[in-house]
Short mmCIF file of C-alpha atoms and ligand atoms in Angstrom, two decimals:
data_model
loop_
_atom_site.label_atom_id
_atom_site.label_comp_id
_atom_site.label_asym_id
_atom_site.label_seq_id
_atom_site.Cartn_x
_atom_site.Cartn_y
_atom_site.Cartn_z
CA MET A 40 -120.10 -71.89 88.12
CA HIS A 41 -117.08 -69.86 90.01
CA TYR A 42 -116.40 -65.64 89.44
CA VAL A 43 -114.25 -63.37 90.70
CA VAL A 44 -115.35 -59.45 90.85
CA ALA A 45 -113.38 -56.40 91.34
CA GLY A 46 -114.42 -53.08 91.69
CA GLY A 47 -113.18 -50.58 94.14
CA GLY A 48 -111.59 -46.73 95.65
CA THR A 49 -115.43 -45.28 95.49
CA GLY A 50 -119.07 -45.80 95.85
CA GLY A 51 -119.64 -45.42 92.20
CA HIS A 52 -117.29 -48.34 91.71
CA ILE A 53 -117.74 -50.71 94.62
CA TYR A 54 -121.38 -50.58 94.84
CA PRO A 55 -121.85 -52.11 91.10
CA ALA A 56 -119.32 -54.95 92.27
CA VAL A 57 -121.72 -55.70 95.16
CA ALA A 58 -124.66 -55.43 92.46
CA ILE A 59 -123.33 -57.99 89.99
CA ALA A 60 -121.63 -60.25 93.14
CA GLU A 61 -125.44 -60.67 94.60
CA ARG A 62 -127.14 -61.70 90.81
CA LEU A 63 -124.17 -64.11 90.29
CA LEU A 64 -124.41 -65.77 93.76
CA ASP A 65 -127.65 -66.62 92.21
CA ARG A 66 -126.37 -69.02 89.82
CA GLY A 67 -122.49 -69.57 91.25
CA THR A 68 -120.13 -68.86 94.41
CA VAL A 69 -118.36 -65.27 94.12
CA THR A 70 -114.95 -64.32 95.51
CA MET A 71 -114.28 -60.11 95.52
CA LEU A 72 -110.89 -58.59 95.17
CA ALA A 73 -110.20 -55.56 97.42
CA ARG A 74 -107.16 -53.63 98.67
CA ALA A 75 -106.43 -54.45 102.26
CA GLY A 76 -107.60 -51.69 104.97
CA SER A 77 -109.66 -49.99 101.61
CA MET A 78 -113.11 -48.95 101.60
CA GLU A 79 -114.35 -52.13 99.11
CA GLU A 80 -113.11 -54.25 101.86
CA ARG A 81 -115.20 -53.11 104.23
CA VAL A 82 -118.64 -53.06 102.00
CA PHE A 83 -118.10 -56.27 100.74
CA LEU A 84 -117.22 -57.54 104.44
CA SER A 85 -119.87 -56.16 105.54
CA GLN A 86 -122.04 -58.09 102.98
CA GLY A 87 -121.21 -60.78 103.66
CA LEU A 88 -119.27 -61.29 100.69
CA ASP A 89 -115.80 -63.93 100.41
CA VAL A 90 -112.87 -61.28 99.99
CA ARG A 91 -109.41 -62.25 98.42
CA THR A 92 -107.46 -59.02 99.03
CA VAL A 93 -104.43 -57.82 96.62
CA CYS A 94 -102.54 -54.59 96.27
CA SER A 95 -102.73 -52.74 93.41
CA ALA A 96 -100.76 -49.25 91.58
CA PRO A 97 -102.94 -46.57 90.86
CA LEU A 98 -103.06 -45.72 86.50
CA LEU A 99 -100.87 -42.20 86.98
CA TYR A 100 -99.24 -42.54 84.27
CA THR A 101 -101.51 -44.51 81.72
CA PRO A 102 -99.18 -47.19 80.57
CA ARG A 103 -99.70 -48.25 76.82
CA SER A 104 -98.27 -51.71 77.35
CA LEU A 105 -100.01 -54.59 79.56
CA TRP A 106 -97.46 -55.66 80.23
CA ARG A 107 -95.48 -52.76 81.71
CA LEU A 108 -98.61 -52.50 84.07
CA ALA A 109 -98.64 -55.85 84.66
CA HIS A 110 -95.35 -55.23 86.27
CA ALA A 111 -96.03 -52.09 88.36
CA THR A 112 -98.86 -53.74 89.50
CA ARG A 113 -96.99 -57.48 90.01
CA GLY A 114 -97.84 -58.29 93.49
CA GLY A 115 -101.45 -57.39 93.52
CA VAL A 116 -100.83 -59.57 89.79
CA ARG A 117 -99.61 -62.50 91.71
CA ALA A 118 -102.31 -62.63 94.58
CA ALA A 119 -105.37 -62.70 91.92
CA ARG A 120 -103.61 -64.90 89.79
CA HIS A 121 -103.77 -67.69 92.95
CA VAL A 122 -107.36 -66.50 93.19
CA MET A 123 -107.90 -67.72 89.37
CA THR A 124 -106.43 -70.66 90.03
CA ASP A 125 -106.91 -71.57 93.31
CA ALA A 126 -109.89 -72.60 91.71
CA HIS A 127 -111.75 -72.99 88.47
CA VAL A 128 -112.86 -68.70 87.51
CA ASP A 129 -115.93 -69.30 85.10
CA ALA A 130 -115.33 -65.65 84.75
CA PHE A 131 -114.11 -62.33 85.92
CA VAL A 132 -115.90 -58.98 86.04
CA GLY A 133 -114.28 -55.56 86.72
CA THR A 134 -116.48 -52.73 87.73
CA GLY A 135 -113.15 -50.18 88.25
CA GLY A 136 -111.15 -48.51 90.39
CA TYR A 137 -107.33 -49.65 90.76
CA VAL A 138 -108.04 -52.53 92.49
CA SER A 139 -109.96 -54.28 89.14
CA VAL A 140 -106.86 -53.96 86.94
CA PRO A 141 -104.25 -56.69 88.76
CA GLY A 142 -107.79 -58.72 88.30
CA ILE A 143 -108.24 -58.17 84.79
CA VAL A 144 -104.42 -58.62 84.02
CA ALA A 145 -104.64 -61.49 85.70
CA ALA A 146 -107.77 -62.90 84.18
CA GLN A 147 -105.87 -62.31 81.23
CA MET A 148 -102.88 -64.12 81.94
CA SER A 149 -105.04 -67.43 83.25
CA GLY A 150 -107.55 -67.01 80.25
CA VAL A 151 -110.14 -65.96 81.66
CA PRO A 152 -112.70 -64.22 80.19
CA ILE A 153 -113.16 -60.55 80.97
CA TYR A 154 -116.34 -58.77 81.31
CA LEU A 155 -116.37 -55.08 82.34
CA LEU A 156 -118.59 -52.33 83.03
CA GLU A 157 -118.15 -48.62 82.39
CA GLN A 158 -120.52 -46.96 84.59
CA ASN A 159 -120.34 -43.16 82.87
CA THR A 160 -121.01 -41.44 79.33
CA VAL A 161 -117.13 -41.29 79.47
CA MET A 162 -114.97 -44.21 78.81
CA GLY A 163 -112.58 -44.26 81.92
CA ARG A 164 -108.73 -44.39 81.89
CA ALA A 165 -108.37 -48.57 82.98
CA ASN A 166 -111.60 -49.22 80.29
CA ARG A 167 -110.45 -47.58 77.68
CA LEU A 168 -107.01 -49.75 78.52
CA PHE A 169 -108.70 -52.68 78.84
CA SER A 170 -111.35 -52.91 76.80
CA ARG A 171 -109.83 -54.57 73.57
CA ARG A 172 -109.47 -57.20 75.82
CA ALA A 173 -112.81 -57.92 77.25
CA ARG A 174 -115.67 -60.51 75.97
CA HIS A 175 -118.02 -57.88 76.86
CA VAL A 176 -118.46 -54.72 78.53
CA PHE A 177 -121.67 -53.02 80.06
CA LEU A 178 -122.40 -49.59 79.45
CA GLY A 179 -123.89 -47.82 82.36
CA PHE A 180 -124.57 -44.79 80.15
CA PRO A 181 -124.61 -44.76 76.41
CA VAL A 182 -120.68 -43.54 75.80
CA GLU A 183 -120.52 -41.53 72.58
CA GLY A 184 -118.58 -43.18 70.10
CA VAL A 185 -118.66 -46.71 71.74
CA SER A 186 -120.82 -49.17 69.68
CA GLY A 187 -119.96 -53.01 68.36
CA SER A 188 -121.83 -55.78 69.16
CA ARG A 189 -119.40 -56.35 72.45
CA PHE A 190 -120.76 -53.43 74.37
CA THR A 191 -124.25 -53.48 75.79
CA VAL A 192 -125.95 -50.15 77.09
CA THR A 193 -127.45 -52.10 80.16
CA GLY A 194 -127.51 -49.56 82.63
CA ASN A 195 -125.58 -49.58 86.08
CA PRO A 196 -126.60 -52.91 88.30
CA LEU A 197 -127.86 -51.81 91.24
CA ARG A 198 -128.05 -53.08 94.76
CA ARG A 199 -131.39 -55.30 94.90
CA LYS A 200 -132.34 -53.53 97.87
CA VAL A 201 -131.75 -50.21 96.61
CA TYR A 202 -133.24 -51.41 93.47
CA THR A 203 -136.31 -52.94 95.25
CA ALA A 204 -137.17 -49.74 96.94
CA LEU A 205 -136.78 -47.10 93.76
CA THR A 206 -138.82 -48.91 92.34
CA GLU A 207 -140.92 -49.30 94.66
CA CYS A 208 -140.89 -45.44 95.21
CA ARG A 209 -141.28 -44.59 91.42
CA LEU A 210 -144.40 -47.13 91.01
CA SER A 211 -146.20 -45.42 94.06
CA ARG A 212 -146.79 -42.34 93.40
CA PRO A 213 -146.90 -39.77 94.39
CA LEU A 214 -143.70 -39.70 95.79
CA ARG A 215 -143.02 -38.40 99.07
CA PRO A 216 -142.52 -34.75 99.61
CA GLY A 217 -138.76 -34.70 100.78
CA LEU A 218 -135.59 -32.91 99.59
CA LEU A 219 -132.67 -34.70 100.10
CA PHE A 220 -128.75 -33.13 99.09
CA ILE A 221 -125.86 -35.88 98.21
CA GLY A 222 -122.50 -35.13 96.96
CA GLY A 223 -121.19 -38.70 95.76
CA SER A 224 -120.19 -41.15 98.59
CA GLY A 225 -117.45 -38.80 98.99
CA GLY A 226 -119.64 -35.97 100.60
CA ALA A 227 -118.79 -32.17 98.50
CA SER A 228 -118.66 -29.04 100.28
CA PHE A 229 -120.09 -27.75 97.23
CA VAL A 230 -122.96 -28.94 97.95
CA ASN A 231 -123.36 -29.16 101.75
CA ASN A 232 -122.69 -25.20 101.56
CA LEU A 233 -125.94 -25.02 99.14
CA PHE A 234 -127.46 -26.68 100.80
CA LEU A 235 -126.99 -24.73 104.29
CA ARG A 236 -128.65 -22.10 101.94
CA THR A 237 -130.89 -23.49 100.54
CA ILE A 238 -132.57 -24.53 104.40
CA ARG A 239 -132.16 -20.80 105.56
CA GLU A 240 -134.26 -19.55 102.76
CA LEU A 241 -136.65 -22.21 102.65
CA ASP A 242 -137.35 -21.62 106.41
CA SER A 243 -137.22 -17.51 105.67
CA ARG A 244 -140.41 -17.92 103.41
CA GLY A 245 -142.27 -21.05 106.14
CA ARG A 246 -141.92 -23.99 103.67
CA GLU A 247 -142.25 -26.77 105.75
CA VAL A 248 -140.07 -29.61 103.81
CA PRO A 249 -138.30 -32.43 105.63
CA VAL A 250 -134.52 -32.02 104.42
CA THR A 251 -131.69 -34.21 104.44
CA VAL A 252 -128.30 -34.09 103.28
CA VAL A 253 -125.37 -37.27 103.50
CA THR A 254 -122.43 -34.63 104.03
CA GLY A 255 -119.51 -36.97 103.55
CA THR A 256 -117.62 -37.84 106.94
CA ASP A 257 -115.16 -35.00 106.44
CA ASP A 258 -117.60 -32.56 106.36
CA TYR A 259 -120.21 -33.72 108.71
CA ALA A 260 -119.39 -31.94 112.44
CA ARG A 261 -119.07 -28.66 110.28
CA ILE A 262 -122.18 -28.88 108.77
CA ARG A 263 -123.64 -30.00 111.96
CA ASP A 264 -122.49 -27.39 114.13
CA ALA A 265 -124.03 -24.63 111.09
CA VAL A 266 -127.24 -25.89 111.12
CA ASP A 267 -127.19 -25.69 114.90
CA GLU A 268 -126.73 -22.36 114.41
CA LEU A 269 -129.52 -21.20 112.21
CA SER A 270 -132.01 -21.70 114.52
CA LEU A 271 -134.16 -22.88 112.06
CA ARG A 272 -138.43 -22.50 112.65
CA HIS A 273 -139.91 -24.35 109.75
CA VAL A 274 -137.23 -26.36 108.37
CA ASN A 275 -135.91 -28.92 111.06
CA PRO A 276 -133.19 -30.68 108.78
CA VAL A 277 -131.73 -34.41 109.23
CA VAL A 278 -127.36 -34.47 108.73
CA VAL A 279 -126.09 -37.78 107.93
CA SER A 280 -122.53 -38.25 107.44
CA TYR A 281 -122.39 -41.49 105.47
CA GLU A 282 -125.65 -43.65 104.71
CA GLU A 283 -125.71 -47.45 104.63
CA HIS A 284 -128.94 -47.79 103.43
CA MET A 285 -130.04 -45.35 100.70
CA GLU A 286 -133.06 -46.97 100.21
CA ARG A 287 -134.29 -45.29 103.31
CA LEU A 288 -133.35 -41.90 102.37
CA TYR A 289 -134.94 -41.94 98.54
CA GLU A 290 -138.32 -43.28 100.29
CA HIS A 291 -138.47 -40.07 101.82
CA ALA A 292 -137.02 -38.19 98.43
CA ARG A 293 -139.04 -35.94 95.64
CA VAL A 294 -135.69 -34.05 94.52
CA ALA A 295 -132.65 -34.55 94.88
CA VAL A 296 -129.78 -31.76 94.57
CA THR A 297 -126.37 -34.06 93.86
CA ARG A 298 -123.13 -34.58 91.77
CA GLY A 299 -123.39 -35.79 88.38
CA GLY A 300 -121.69 -39.45 89.85
CA ALA A 301 -122.89 -42.15 87.63
CA LEU A 302 -124.54 -44.32 90.21
CA ALA A 303 -126.34 -41.41 92.03
CA LEU A 304 -128.07 -40.15 88.77
CA THR A 305 -129.08 -43.90 88.17
CA GLU A 306 -130.71 -44.52 91.33
CA LEU A 307 -132.92 -41.41 91.15
CA ALA A 308 -133.66 -41.91 87.21
CA VAL A 309 -135.01 -45.87 88.53
CA GLY A 310 -137.08 -44.17 92.25
CA GLY A 311 -138.19 -41.02 89.48
CA ILE A 312 -136.58 -38.76 91.62
CA TYR A 313 -136.30 -35.33 89.92
CA ALA A 314 -132.01 -34.27 89.96
CA VAL A 315 -131.02 -30.94 89.91
CA VAL A 316 -127.82 -32.22 89.14
CA ILE A 317 -124.63 -29.87 89.64
CA PRO A 318 -122.24 -31.72 88.30
CA TYR A 319 -118.10 -32.17 89.88
CA PRO A 320 -116.29 -29.44 87.43
CA PHE A 321 -113.03 -31.11 87.62
CA ALA A 322 -114.62 -34.62 86.74
CA VAL A 323 -111.99 -36.68 83.60
CA GLY A 324 -113.72 -35.46 80.28
CA TRP A 325 -116.85 -33.53 82.31
CA HIS A 326 -117.87 -37.14 82.15
CA GLN A 327 -120.41 -36.25 85.08
CA SER A 328 -121.63 -32.94 83.17
CA LYS A 329 -122.34 -35.56 80.63
CA ASN A 330 -124.37 -38.07 82.55
CA ALA A 331 -126.49 -34.93 83.78
CA ALA A 332 -126.98 -33.75 80.24
CA TYR A 333 -128.23 -37.41 79.24
CA LEU A 334 -130.82 -37.41 81.88
CA GLU A 335 -132.04 -33.83 81.44
CA SER A 336 -132.42 -35.51 77.98
CA LEU A 337 -135.28 -38.02 79.52
CA GLY A 338 -136.80 -34.63 81.58
CA LEU A 339 -135.51 -36.92 84.50
CA GLY A 340 -133.56 -34.08 85.90
CA ILE A 341 -131.77 -30.54 84.88
CA ARG A 342 -127.92 -29.96 85.07
CA ILE A 343 -126.43 -26.82 86.42
CA GLU A 344 -122.85 -26.20 86.08
CA GLN A 345 -121.28 -25.31 89.13
CA GLN A 346 -119.46 -22.09 87.86
CA SER A 347 -122.90 -20.30 86.34
CA LEU A 348 -125.00 -21.19 89.23
CA LEU A 349 -127.93 -18.51 90.35
CA PHE A 350 -128.95 -19.31 93.72
CA ASP A 351 -132.51 -17.59 93.16
CA ARG A 352 -132.58 -19.41 89.55
CA TYR A 353 -131.69 -22.95 91.16
CA LEU A 354 -133.83 -22.26 94.04
CA SER A 355 -137.01 -21.50 91.92
CA ILE A 356 -136.17 -24.87 90.32
CA VAL A 357 -136.18 -26.60 93.39
CA GLU A 358 -139.38 -25.33 94.47
CA LYS A 359 -141.54 -26.08 91.27
CA ALA A 360 -140.01 -29.64 91.55
CA LEU A 361 -140.72 -29.97 95.17
CA ASP A 362 -144.29 -29.16 94.10
CA ASP A 363 -144.53 -31.26 91.25
CA GLU A 364 -146.22 -34.21 93.63
CA ALA A 365 -145.73 -36.87 90.57
CA GLY A 366 -142.46 -36.67 89.97
CA PRO A 367 -140.77 -36.91 86.49
CA ALA A 368 -142.14 -40.03 84.19
CA LEU A 369 -139.93 -41.90 83.26
CA PRO A 370 -139.77 -42.56 79.67
CA ALA A 371 -140.81 -45.77 77.96
CA SER A 372 -138.10 -48.11 77.10
CA SER A 373 -135.43 -45.82 79.07
CA ILE A 374 -132.56 -47.84 80.37
CA PHE A 375 -133.73 -47.12 83.71
CA GLY A 376 -137.02 -48.97 83.46
CA SER A 377 -135.65 -52.86 83.66
CA ASP A 378 -132.72 -54.47 86.16
CA ALA A 379 -129.69 -53.96 84.85
CA GLY A 380 -127.71 -55.91 87.50
CA ASP A 381 -130.13 -58.91 86.29
CA ALA A 382 -129.43 -58.47 82.49
CA ILE A 383 -125.09 -58.50 83.64
CA MET A 384 -125.80 -61.42 85.20
CA ARG A 385 -128.18 -63.36 82.04
CA THR A 386 -125.63 -62.64 79.59
CA ILE A 387 -122.22 -63.32 81.51
CA GLU A 388 -124.17 -66.73 82.62
CA GLU A 389 -125.19 -67.32 78.79
CA GLU A 390 -121.72 -66.76 77.09
CA CYS A 391 -119.83 -68.68 80.10
CA SER A 392 -121.91 -71.80 79.51
CA HIS A 393 -121.17 -72.35 75.87
CA ASP A 394 -117.34 -72.72 77.13
C1 LIG B 173 -115.32 -37.05 92.03
C2 LIG B 173 -115.55 -38.04 91.21
O1 LIG B 173 -114.69 -38.64 90.50
N1 LIG B 173 -116.39 -38.92 91.18
C3 LIG B 173 -117.31 -40.77 90.44
C4 LIG B 173 -117.34 -41.62 91.36
O2 LIG B 173 -118.45 -41.40 92.15
P1 LIG B 173 -118.67 -41.63 93.44
O3 LIG B 173 -118.77 -43.14 94.42
O4 LIG B 173 -118.86 -40.32 94.35
O5 LIG B 173 -120.90 -41.04 93.23
P2 LIG B 173 -121.49 -42.27 92.47
O6 LIG B 173 -122.68 -41.61 92.80
O7 LIG B 173 -121.40 -42.93 90.94
O8 LIG B 173 -121.81 -43.34 93.64
C5 LIG B 173 -122.02 -43.01 94.84
C6 LIG B 173 -122.43 -44.91 95.04
O9 LIG B 173 -122.20 -44.44 96.69
C7 LIG B 173 -123.66 -44.69 97.50
N2 LIG B 173 -123.64 -43.79 98.59
C8 LIG B 173 -123.42 -42.57 98.50
C9 LIG B 173 -123.27 -41.99 99.95
C10 LIG B 173 -123.88 -42.46 101.11
O10 LIG B 173 -123.37 -42.04 102.18
N3 LIG B 173 -124.17 -43.85 100.60
C11 LIG B 173 -124.11 -44.89 100.02
O11 LIG B 173 -124.55 -45.93 99.77
C12 LIG B 173 -124.79 -44.25 96.61
O12 LIG B 173 -125.99 -44.60 96.73
C13 LIG B 173 -123.96 -44.48 95.22
O13 LIG B 173 -124.49 -46.38 94.53
O14 LIG B 173 -117.33 -43.14 90.08
C14 LIG B 173 -118.78 -42.83 89.65
C15 LIG B 173 -118.68 -43.88 88.97
O15 LIG B 173 -117.67 -43.91 88.05
C16 LIG B 173 -118.24 -41.23 88.97
O16 LIG B 173 -119.69 -41.01 88.20
C17 LIG B 173 -118.22 -40.01 89.09
O17 LIG B 173 -117.83 -39.12 88.64
#
């Protein structure tokens, strides 16, 4: 079997593409589509994946017609069609981001079955436009108003190493005592500022808790300098700009303060790491807030909106969660209790082997 996979732009699109490719590689060969010089190209190559570059245009104007869109991204579609016709392709998988668009259009033109992943509780723009053309849409979270046999709530696929480490983390209770701050794949200055205020306060209370922050590359120097200036006595925080091996940070965490990105929330839920979620307030359709609400409904975390965050209340939530050695229990038959990557791979394999 030969598969083509595309997803790009941010970690929330790129890492699910890696996770699916890792599983499909057990069953055949995989070619990844990426924009030249992009984050997805760098990540795919670092994972030893076979990459072909295509150019792509933003979906800024949400074109209604596939053919108008095909025109706007014609260079990318041409390159993607070459990939589809060079070898017999059994399936195309798109995990979102602009780069998946030429892949979807090329797959449609070449008669290759299309599979899509929607990571969030709200359908993204590209998936809204293309889900009718997909043979199957995998959902990382239940999506309001979406049902039917073509849609399956699988949960979000995680990279194998991350999934294994997190599952072990959840099973080997009690959890390690660390507090982790993550602002999504690009970092978030709001989360970084909250980290500074939190460590100052925990230090003044004499609380010796291991704290790590992943700042994002843009804010790294500012936060590192600010930590040096605090001259802390009890808390000795680790400041990281970007972590290639997130499992190493998750392994030490009991609680995470995080944005509401679908992949971060999935990873925390799988690991049984309590999530204090401060959703990005400008996310399209408030999807981060809705992602967080879903986690909260399962008792796996709490949602605090940025606009209404009261520091003292927030800190008492964090401290209470840090004192809970066992962490939250995963409800029976929750979507976070099994390997979504394997489920997606099995569906694609089964459906394509009947063709
Ligand atoms: C601002 C915005 O609209 N962000 C969106 C973007 O999130 P974004 O890409 O920021 O965030 P996610 O939390 O979904 O995914 C981040 C991924 O990057 C990884 N990671 C992160 C930091 C790091 O240093 N190293 C690392 O490997 C995480 O382990 C995770 O796998 O796509 C997600 C999936 O559609 C959406 O839910 C988010 O709303």
